[in-house]
Amino acid sequence: SQELEQSPQSLIVQEGKNLTINCTSSKTLYGLYWYKQKYGEGLIFLMMLQKGGEEKSHEKITAKLDEKKQQSSLHITASQPSHAGIYLCGAPGPGGNQFYFGTGTSLTVIP
Amino acid sequence: NAGVMQNPRHLVRRRGQEARLRCSPMKGHSHVYWYRQLPEEGLKFMVYLQKENIIDESGMPKERFSAEFPKEGPSILRIQQVVRGDSAAYFCASSPQGQGAGANVLTFGAGSRLTVL
């Protein structure tokens, strides 16, 4: 099965600071997806990256995909308390039938 | 469009009872995924279904767990003879198709939280 390792496991930052979350795959990536989960709730889709070198931004969140390194990074600029939650990367398995998630990164933003 | 609806949101069962969790996918979505999230752990894939078919159940425990997605009605995750270790949040997600670009943008429900006493 595909394994997605995220780092760091948890992060506490002061409001206004920038931060980066990384996701590394044990196998070839056929696309990489970022989701956010607020505590006690379901997941919300953030972004999808499908090509090596692809970079997408939405508001203050930017995600990049390095296909060769089987890695993706999620960068938040000028963090706000509303960014707090658990960030999960996800990717389809080689056969396309399964969809795996990373170990998750818990983000706390201190006002 | 009501999104992915899961019910019940919270379910309490005693050891040995049965738990049934329901998931209605988004309108137009015919693919359903079930995940389990244990406290302090990530989301673990359980099963992937299309209407009337189980496509991949490699993440399902071999015993006591079953899933279905009938032609009419919601997808159901059934846990028989629950044990304390089954206590977890169970999430359902749906997508419009199973392959190809954009197919894996899963839309998640709010989850069903099972507590086994």
Tab-separated table of N, CA, C and O in Angstrom, chain A:
chain	number	residue	atom	x	y	z
A	1	SER	N	0.839	-1.193	0.000
A	1	SER	CA	0.000	0.000	0.000
A	1	SER	C	0.874	1.243	0.000
A	1	SER	O	2.052	1.184	0.321
A	2	GLN	N	0.293	2.323	-0.384
A	2	GLN	CA	1.033	3.583	-0.435
A	2	GLN	C	1.086	4.207	0.943
A	2	GLN	O	0.106	4.211	1.667
A	3	GLU	N	2.268	4.735	1.302
A	3	GLU	CA	2.391	5.428	2.572
A	3	GLU	C	2.747	6.878	2.321
A	3	GLU	O	3.628	7.181	1.514
A	4	LEU	N	2.052	7.736	3.033
A	4	LEU	CA	2.306	9.165	2.933
A	4	LEU	C	2.719	9.665	4.310
A	4	LEU	O	1.947	9.577	5.258
A	5	GLU	N	3.922	10.158	4.392
A	5	GLU	CA	4.466	10.639	5.655
A	5	GLU	C	4.447	12.160	5.653
A	5	GLU	O	4.970	12.792	4.730
A	6	GLN	N	3.855	12.727	6.707
A	6	GLN	CA	3.808	14.183	6.792
A	6	GLN	C	4.719	14.680	7.898
A	6	GLN	O	4.905	14.032	8.931
A	7	SER	N	5.280	15.853	7.679
A	7	SER	CA	6.074	16.489	8.721
A	7	SER	C	5.850	17.995	8.666
A	7	SER	O	5.648	18.560	7.584
A	8	PRO	N	5.854	18.662	9.810
A	8	PRO	CA	5.907	18.030	11.127
A	8	PRO	C	4.574	17.399	11.495
A	8	PRO	O	3.576	17.597	10.804
A	9	GLN	N	4.576	16.681	12.574
A	9	GLN	CA	3.342	16.054	13.053
A	9	GLN	C	2.406	17.114	13.634
A	9	GLN	O	1.198	17.025	13.508
A	10	SER	N	3.012	18.096	14.307
A	10	SER	CA	2.216	19.193	14.840
A	10	SER	C	3.036	20.475	14.790
A	10	SER	O	4.271	20.436	14.763
A	11	LEU	N	2.330	21.556	14.760
A	11	LEU	CA	2.957	22.848	14.570
A	11	LEU	C	2.173	23.892	15.347
A	11	LEU	O	0.943	23.961	15.257
A	12	ILE	N	2.892	24.712	16.113
A	12	ILE	CA	2.267	25.825	16.827
A	12	ILE	C	2.988	27.089	16.385
A	12	ILE	O	4.217	27.188	16.542
A	13	VAL	N	2.244	28.009	15.802
A	13	VAL	CA	2.869	29.233	15.309
A	13	VAL	C	2.109	30.446	15.810
A	13	VAL	O	0.917	30.375	16.135
A	14	GLN	N	2.806	31.555	15.829
A	14	GLN	CA	2.194	32.828	16.185
A	14	GLN	C	1.462	33.362	14.963
A	14	GLN	O	1.934	33.190	13.816
A	15	GLU	N	0.343	33.971	15.207
A	15	GLU	CA	-0.414	34.578	14.105
A	15	GLU	C	0.497	35.505	13.294
A	15	GLU	O	1.288	36.265	13.857
A	16	GLY	N	0.376	35.404	11.988
A	16	GLY	CA	1.190	36.250	11.125
A	16	GLY	C	2.442	35.570	10.584
A	16	GLY	O	3.050	36.045	9.617
A	17	LYS	N	2.814	34.455	11.202
A	17	LYS	CA	4.015	33.750	10.762
A	17	LYS	C	3.723	32.858	9.567
A	17	LYS	O	2.601	32.404	9.370
A	18	ASN	N	4.764	32.588	8.793
A	18	ASN	CA	4.655	31.653	7.667
A	18	ASN	C	4.988	30.249	8.156
A	18	ASN	O	5.721	30.069	9.139
A	19	LEU	N	4.477	29.259	7.463
A	19	LEU	CA	4.786	27.883	7.838
A	19	LEU	C	4.711	26.981	6.616
A	19	LEU	O	4.063	27.299	5.610
A	20	THR	N	5.385	25.832	6.728
A	20	THR	CA	5.389	24.847	5.641
A	20	THR	C	5.138	23.459	6.200
A	20	THR	O	5.712	23.073	7.223
A	21	ILE	N	4.307	22.724	5.510
A	21	ILE	CA	4.012	21.328	5.851
A	21	ILE	C	4.448	20.471	4.673
A	21	ILE	O	4.184	20.823	3.512
A	22	ASN	N	5.107	19.365	4.964
A	22	ASN	CA	5.607	18.497	3.903
A	22	ASN	C	4.915	17.141	3.887
A	22	ASN	O	4.493	16.638	4.925
A	23	CYS	N	4.861	16.576	2.701
A	23	CYS	CA	4.236	15.270	2.513
A	23	CYS	C	5.125	14.464	1.574
A	23	CYS	O	5.394	14.902	0.452
A	24	THR	N	5.589	13.314	2.050
A	24	THR	CA	6.478	12.472	1.250
A	24	THR	C	5.840	11.106	1.032
A	24	THR	O	5.373	10.475	1.977
A	25	SER	N	5.855	10.683	-0.216
A	25	SER	CA	5.227	9.405	-0.574
A	25	SER	C	6.261	8.287	-0.679
A	25	SER	O	7.387	8.510	-1.121
A	26	SER	N	5.852	7.084	-0.298
A	26	SER	CA	6.744	5.927	-0.410
A	26	SER	C	6.761	5.381	-1.835
A	26	SER	O	7.625	4.580	-2.186
A	27	LYS	N	5.795	5.797	-2.637
A	27	LYS	CA	5.703	5.288	-4.008
A	27	LYS	C	5.460	6.442	-4.973
A	27	LYS	O	5.216	7.582	-4.569
A	28	THR	N	5.489	6.129	-6.241
A	28	THR	CA	5.244	7.139	-7.271
A	28	THR	C	3.892	7.797	-7.058
A	28	THR	O	2.905	7.126	-6.772
A	29	LEU	N	3.885	9.086	-7.207
A	29	LEU	CA	2.646	9.829	-7.025
A	29	LEU	C	1.894	9.986	-8.337
A	29	LEU	O	2.465	10.383	-9.341
A	30	TYR	N	0.616	9.680	-8.295
A	30	TYR	CA	-0.258	9.920	-9.441
A	30	TYR	C	-1.232	11.025	-9.072
A	30	TYR	O	-2.432	10.861	-9.105
A	31	GLY	N	-0.679	12.135	-8.670
A	31	GLY	CA	-1.510	13.222	-8.190
A	31	GLY	C	-1.408	13.316	-6.679
A	31	GLY	O	-1.204	12.317	-5.983
A	32	LEU	N	-1.535	14.507	-6.171
A	32	LEU	CA	-1.441	14.742	-4.726
A	32	LEU	C	-2.510	15.759	-4.365
A	32	LEU	O	-2.669	16.781	-5.044
A	33	TYR	N	-3.245	15.447	-3.308
A	33	TYR	CA	-4.364	16.278	-2.900
A	33	TYR	C	-4.137	16.755	-1.469
A	33	TYR	O	-3.648	16.007	-0.623
A	34	TRP	N	-4.520	17.977	-1.203
A	34	TRP	CA	-4.452	18.503	0.157
A	34	TRP	C	-5.861	18.762	0.674
A	34	TRP	O	-6.697	19.349	-0.022
A	35	TYR	N	-6.068	18.315	1.905
A	35	TYR	CA	-7.332	18.519	2.583
A	35	TYR	C	-7.068	19.138	3.956
A	35	TYR	O	-5.984	19.016	4.516
A	36	LYS	N	-8.104	19.766	4.481
A	36	LYS	CA	-8.028	20.306	5.838
A	36	LYS	C	-9.194	19.748	6.647
A	36	LYS	O	-10.319	19.654	6.141
A	37	GLN	N	-8.902	19.385	7.884
A	37	GLN	CA	-9.938	18.880	8.770
A	37	GLN	C	-9.974	19.743	10.023
A	37	GLN	O	-8.977	19.863	10.731
A	38	LYS	N	-11.110	20.335	10.255
A	38	LYS	CA	-11.281	21.050	11.518
A	38	LYS	C	-11.614	20.011	12.588
A	38	LYS	O	-12.239	18.997	12.296
A	39	TYR	N	-11.203	20.303	13.797
A	39	TYR	CA	-11.354	19.317	14.863
A	39	TYR	C	-12.811	18.853	14.999
A	39	TYR	O	-13.708	19.665	15.115
A	40	GLY	N	-12.993	17.556	14.923
A	40	GLY	CA	-14.320	16.979	15.077
A	40	GLY	C	-15.198	17.052	13.847
A	40	GLY	O	-16.383	16.729	13.923
A	41	GLU	N	-14.635	17.462	12.725
A	41	GLU	CA	-15.455	17.592	11.521
A	41	GLU	C	-14.859	16.785	10.376
A	41	GLU	O	-13.818	16.158	10.490
A	42	GLY	N	-15.557	16.838	9.237
A	42	GLY	CA	-15.081	16.143	8.052
A	42	GLY	C	-13.979	16.915	7.351
A	42	GLY	O	-13.551	17.976	7.791
A	43	LEU	N	-13.504	16.364	6.243
A	43	LEU	CA	-12.407	16.982	5.501
A	43	LEU	C	-12.923	17.935	4.442
A	43	LEU	O	-13.949	17.679	3.806
A	44	ILE	N	-12.161	18.990	4.254
A	44	ILE	CA	-12.487	19.953	3.212
A	44	ILE	C	-11.363	19.942	2.191
A	44	ILE	O	-10.185	20.058	2.548
A	45	PHE	N	-11.721	19.804	0.924
A	45	PHE	CA	-10.731	19.786	-0.143
A	45	PHE	C	-10.106	21.172	-0.298
A	45	PHE	O	-10.808	22.196	-0.334
A	46	LEU	N	-8.769	21.205	-0.394
A	46	LEU	CA	-8.057	22.471	-0.599
A	46	LEU	C	-7.555	22.578	-2.032
A	46	LEU	O	-7.908	23.512	-2.749
A	47	MET	N	-6.683	21.651	-2.411
A	47	MET	CA	-6.042	21.744	-3.724
A	47	MET	C	-5.637	20.384	-4.255
A	47	MET	O	-5.384	19.462	-3.488
A	48	MET	N	-5.542	20.321	-5.574
A	48	MET	CA	-5.119	19.105	-6.240
A	48	MET	C	-3.946	19.437	-7.160
A	48	MET	O	-4.008	20.407	-7.906
A	49	LEU	N	-2.896	18.632	-7.092
A	49	LEU	CA	-1.726	18.824	-7.935
A	49	LEU	C	-1.542	17.559	-8.747
A	49	LEU	O	-1.569	16.451	-8.200
A	50	GLN	N	-1.345	17.737	-10.053
A	50	GLN	CA	-1.266	16.526	-10.867
A	50	GLN	C	0.021	16.397	-11.660
A	50	GLN	O	0.347	15.308	-12.116
A	51	LYS	N	0.732	17.493	-11.848
A	51	LYS	CA	1.943	17.404	-12.658
A	51	LYS	C	3.159	17.817	-11.854
A	51	LYS	O	3.078	18.717	-11.005
A	52	GLY	N	4.282	17.167	-12.141
A	52	GLY	CA	5.517	17.527	-11.483
A	52	GLY	C	5.817	18.997	-11.686
A	52	GLY	O	5.695	19.506	-12.802
A	53	GLY	N	6.190	19.674	-10.621
A	53	GLY	CA	6.508	21.084	-10.705
A	53	GLY	C	5.295	21.983	-10.581
A	53	GLY	O	5.423	23.208	-10.506
A	54	GLU	N	4.128	21.387	-10.558
A	54	GLU	CA	2.906	22.189	-10.487
A	54	GLU	C	2.825	22.918	-9.146
A	54	GLU	O	3.195	22.371	-8.107
A	55	GLU	N	2.320	24.126	-9.203
A	55	GLU	CA	2.149	24.937	-8.001
A	55	GLU	C	0.795	25.620	-8.085
A	55	GLU	O	0.424	26.160	-9.130
A	56	LYS	N	0.048	25.538	-7.000
A	56	LYS	CA	-1.265	26.183	-6.970
A	56	LYS	C	-1.394	27.013	-5.711
A	56	LYS	O	-0.839	26.658	-4.669
A	57	SER	N	-2.152	28.077	-5.829
A	57	SER	CA	-2.378	28.937	-4.668
A	57	SER	C	-3.849	29.235	-4.513
A	57	SER	O	-4.575	29.354	-5.503
A	58	HIS	N	-4.253	29.337	-3.279
A	58	HIS	CA	-5.623	29.754	-2.976
A	58	HIS	C	-5.563	30.598	-1.712
A	58	HIS	O	-5.173	30.100	-0.650
A	59	GLU	N	-5.889	31.844	-1.874
A	59	GLU	CA	-5.785	32.805	-0.779
A	59	GLU	C	-4.346	32.764	-0.269
A	59	GLU	O	-3.422	33.011	-1.026
A	60	LYS	N	-4.111	32.428	0.960
A	60	LYS	CA	-2.736	32.482	1.478
A	60	LYS	C	-2.066	31.118	1.529
A	60	LYS	O	-1.039	30.947	2.199
A	61	ILE	N	-2.639	30.147	0.860
A	61	ILE	CA	-2.099	28.798	0.885
A	61	ILE	C	-1.566	28.431	-0.493
A	61	ILE	O	-2.269	28.576	-1.489
A	62	THR	N	-0.321	27.952	-0.527
A	62	THR	CA	0.322	27.535	-1.777
A	62	THR	C	0.799	26.113	-1.632
A	62	THR	O	1.420	25.753	-0.627
A	63	ALA	N	0.543	25.293	-2.641
A	63	ALA	CA	0.995	23.911	-2.630
A	63	ALA	C	1.824	23.638	-3.875
A	63	ALA	O	1.526	24.144	-4.959
A	64	LYS	N	2.875	22.845	-3.684
A	64	LYS	CA	3.756	22.490	-4.802
A	64	LYS	C	3.937	20.982	-4.835
A	64	LYS	O	3.896	20.315	-3.793
A	65	LEU	N	4.205	20.479	-6.035
A	65	LEU	CA	4.434	19.045	-6.195
A	65	LEU	C	5.783	18.809	-6.860
A	65	LEU	O	6.039	19.336	-7.947
A	66	ASP	N	6.624	18.039	-6.185
A	66	ASP	CA	7.898	17.618	-6.755
A	66	ASP	C	7.764	16.118	-7.032
A	66	ASP	O	7.993	15.291	-6.163
A	67	GLU	N	7.384	15.795	-8.244
A	67	GLU	CA	7.079	14.405	-8.598
A	67	GLU	C	8.303	13.516	-8.483
A	67	GLU	O	8.227	12.369	-8.045
A	68	LYS	N	9.462	14.049	-8.865
A	68	LYS	CA	10.687	13.240	-8.840
A	68	LYS	C	11.028	12.838	-7.423
A	68	LYS	O	11.474	11.726	-7.155
A	69	LYS	N	10.845	13.759	-6.512
A	69	LYS	CA	11.151	13.475	-5.112
A	69	LYS	C	9.960	12.826	-4.402
A	69	LYS	O	10.041	12.516	-3.223
A	70	GLN	N	8.886	12.675	-5.108
A	70	GLN	CA	7.668	12.100	-4.508
A	70	GLN	C	7.268	12.889	-3.271
A	70	GLN	O	6.924	12.319	-2.224
A	71	GLN	N	7.327	14.205	-3.410
A	71	GLN	CA	7.021	15.088	-2.287
A	71	GLN	C	6.100	16.220	-2.687
A	71	GLN	O	6.091	16.653	-3.846
A	72	SER	N	5.375	16.709	-1.696
A	72	SER	CA	4.598	17.926	-1.893
A	72	SER	C	4.744	18.776	-0.640
A	72	SER	O	4.957	18.257	0.459
A	73	SER	N	4.640	20.073	-0.818
A	73	SER	CA	4.691	20.973	0.328
A	73	SER	C	3.498	21.911	0.287
A	73	SER	O	2.998	22.264	-0.791
A	74	LEU	N	3.042	22.270	1.453
A	74	LEU	CA	1.938	23.217	1.615
A	74	LEU	C	2.475	24.379	2.433
A	74	LEU	O	2.978	24.171	3.546
A	75	HIS	N	2.376	25.565	1.889
A	75	HIS	CA	2.927	26.743	2.547
A	75	HIS	C	1.810	27.722	2.860
A	75	HIS	O	0.999	28.039	1.988
A	76	ILE	N	1.766	28.175	4.097
A	76	ILE	CA	0.779	29.180	4.493
A	76	ILE	C	1.516	30.461	4.826
A	76	ILE	O	2.451	30.469	5.650
A	77	THR	N	1.107	31.512	4.209
A	77	THR	CA	1.717	32.828	4.421
A	77	THR	C	0.861	33.633	5.388
A	77	THR	O	-0.369	33.648	5.274
A	78	ALA	N	1.532	34.305	6.315
A	78	ALA	CA	0.828	35.170	7.278
A	78	ALA	C	-0.348	34.434	7.915
A	78	ALA	O	-1.521	34.798	7.734
A	79	SER	N	-0.038	33.392	8.664
A	79	SER	CA	-1.071	32.511	9.215
A	79	SER	C	-2.064	33.279	10.106
A	79	SER	O	-1.732	34.288	10.739
A	80	GLN	N	-3.290	32.750	10.122
A	80	GLN	CA	-4.371	33.314	10.923
A	80	GLN	C	-5.003	32.199	11.760
A	80	GLN	O	-4.878	31.025	11.404
A	81	PRO	N	-5.675	32.548	12.831
A	81	PRO	CA	-6.341	31.515	13.648
A	81	PRO	C	-7.277	30.635	12.832
A	81	PRO	O	-7.458	29.454	13.145
A	82	SER	N	-7.848	31.185	11.762
A	82	SER	CA	-8.755	30.392	10.925
A	82	SER	C	-8.039	29.287	10.161
A	82	SER	O	-8.677	28.362	9.648
A	83	HIS	N	-6.723	29.353	10.101
A	83	HIS	CA	-5.952	28.297	9.434
A	83	HIS	C	-5.772	27.073	10.327
A	83	HIS	O	-5.330	26.018	9.851
A	84	ALA	N	-6.098	27.189	11.588
A	84	ALA	CA	-5.893	26.076	12.525
A	84	ALA	C	-6.712	24.863	12.123
A	84	ALA	O	-7.840	24.985	11.630
A	85	GLY	N	-6.129	23.704	12.321
A	85	GLY	CA	-6.811	22.451	11.989
A	85	GLY	C	-5.775	21.389	11.665
A	85	GLY	O	-4.585	21.564	11.921
A	86	ILE	N	-6.263	20.301	11.106
A	86	ILE	CA	-5.373	19.211	10.705
A	86	ILE	C	-5.284	19.199	9.186
A	86	ILE	O	-6.301	19.158	8.492
A	87	TYR	N	-4.078	19.236	8.675
A	87	TYR	CA	-3.860	19.220	7.231
A	87	TYR	C	-3.429	17.820	6.819
A	87	TYR	O	-2.504	17.249	7.397
A	88	LEU	N	-4.112	17.313	5.822
A	88	LEU	CA	-3.807	15.962	5.353
A	88	LEU	C	-3.529	15.962	3.862
A	88	LEU	O	-4.264	16.585	3.090
A	89	CYS	N	-2.473	15.276	3.476
A	89	CYS	CA	-2.251	15.066	2.059
A	89	CYS	C	-2.847	13.706	1.701
A	89	CYS	O	-2.929	12.817	2.531
A	90	GLY	N	-3.288	13.591	0.467
A	90	GLY	CA	-3.900	12.349	0.030
A	90	GLY	C	-3.485	12.034	-1.397
A	90	GLY	O	-3.159	12.953	-2.168
A	91	ALA	N	-3.487	10.763	-1.735
A	91	ALA	CA	-3.104	10.380	-3.085
A	91	ALA	C	-3.779	9.084	-3.462
A	91	ALA	O	-4.002	8.215	-2.610
A	92	PRO	N	-4.113	8.927	-4.734
A	92	PRO	CA	-4.686	7.660	-5.182
A	92	PRO	C	-3.615	6.585	-5.207
A	92	PRO	O	-2.442	6.861	-5.420
A	93	GLY	N	-4.034	5.348	-4.958
A	93	GLY	CA	-3.137	4.223	-5.089
A	93	GLY	C	-2.851	3.951	-6.558
A	93	GLY	O	-3.529	4.489	-7.432
A	94	PRO	N	-1.879	3.111	-6.843
A	94	PRO	CA	-1.485	2.836	-8.224
A	94	PRO	C	-2.632	2.368	-9.114
A	94	PRO	O	-2.709	2.719	-10.276
A	95	GLY	N	-3.550	1.600	-8.540
A	95	GLY	CA	-4.659	1.105	-9.353
A	95	GLY	C	-5.810	2.066	-9.462
A	95	GLY	O	-6.742	1.852	-10.234
A	96	GLY	N	-5.774	3.143	-8.685
A	96	GLY	CA	-6.846	4.130	-8.732
A	96	GLY	C	-8.051	3.787	-7.896
A	96	GLY	O	-8.973	4.580	-7.784
A	97	ASN	N	-8.080	2.602	-7.317
A	97	ASN	CA	-9.234	2.200	-6.522
A	97	ASN	C	-9.182	2.712	-5.096
A	97	ASN	O	-10.207	2.908	-4.464
A	98	GLN	N	-7.997	2.858	-4.581
A	98	GLN	CA	-7.864	3.296	-3.206
A	98	GLN	C	-7.397	4.740	-3.177
A	98	GLN	O	-6.847	5.253	-4.148
A	99	PHE	N	-7.645	5.366	-2.086
A	99	PHE	CA	-7.191	6.742	-1.894
A	99	PHE	C	-6.649	6.826	-0.486
A	99	PHE	O	-7.394	6.642	0.475
A	100	TYR	N	-5.347	7.103	-0.380
A	100	TYR	CA	-4.686	7.085	0.919
A	100	TYR	C	-4.453	8.490	1.440
A	100	TYR	O	-4.312	9.442	0.676
A	101	PHE	N	-4.383	8.588	2.741
A	101	PHE	CA	-4.097	9.862	3.380
A	101	PHE	C	-2.812	9.779	4.173
A	101	PHE	O	-2.407	8.714	4.649
A	102	GLY	N	-2.185	10.939	4.313
A	102	GLY	CA	-0.996	11.028	5.129
A	102	GLY	C	-1.332	11.003	6.606
A	102	GLY	O	-2.500	10.921	7.001
A	103	THR	N	-0.299	11.062	7.382
A	103	THR	CA	-0.432	10.949	8.840
A	103	THR	C	-1.019	12.198	9.483
A	103	THR	O	-1.434	12.165	10.624
A	104	GLY	N	-1.062	13.290	8.728
A	104	GLY	CA	-1.692	14.503	9.247
A	104	GLY	C	-0.722	15.427	9.961
A	104	GLY	O	0.236	14.986	10.596
A	105	THR	N	-0.975	16.722	9.838
A	105	THR	CA	-0.219	17.741	10.580
A	105	THR	C	-1.222	18.626	11.299
A	105	THR	O	-2.096	19.227	10.657
A	106	SER	N	-1.091	18.684	12.601
A	106	SER	CA	-1.998	19.499	13.411
A	106	SER	C	-1.416	20.896	13.551
A	106	SER	O	-0.306	21.064	14.063
A	107	LEU	N	-2.164	21.894	13.099
A	107	LEU	CA	-1.693	23.281	13.147
A	107	LEU	C	-2.490	24.083	14.159
A	107	LEU	O	-3.720	24.113	14.118
A	108	THR	N	-1.771	24.740	15.051
A	108	THR	CA	-2.372	25.673	16.006
A	108	THR	C	-1.791	27.049	15.732
A	108	THR	O	-0.564	27.186	15.613
A	109	VAL	N	-2.635	28.030	15.615
A	109	VAL	CA	-2.188	29.406	15.392
A	109	VAL	C	-2.586	30.235	16.598
A	109	VAL	O	-3.774	30.373	16.913
A	110	ILE	N	-1.597	30.774	17.254
A	110	ILE	CA	-1.837	31.553	18.482
A	110	ILE	C	-2.076	33.015	18.116
A	110	ILE	O	-1.236	33.628	17.453
A	111	PRO	N	-3.191	33.569	18.553
A	111	PRO	CA	-3.482	34.971	18.210
A	111	PRO	C	-2.486	35.921	18.857
A	111	PRO	O	-1.905	35.623	19.902
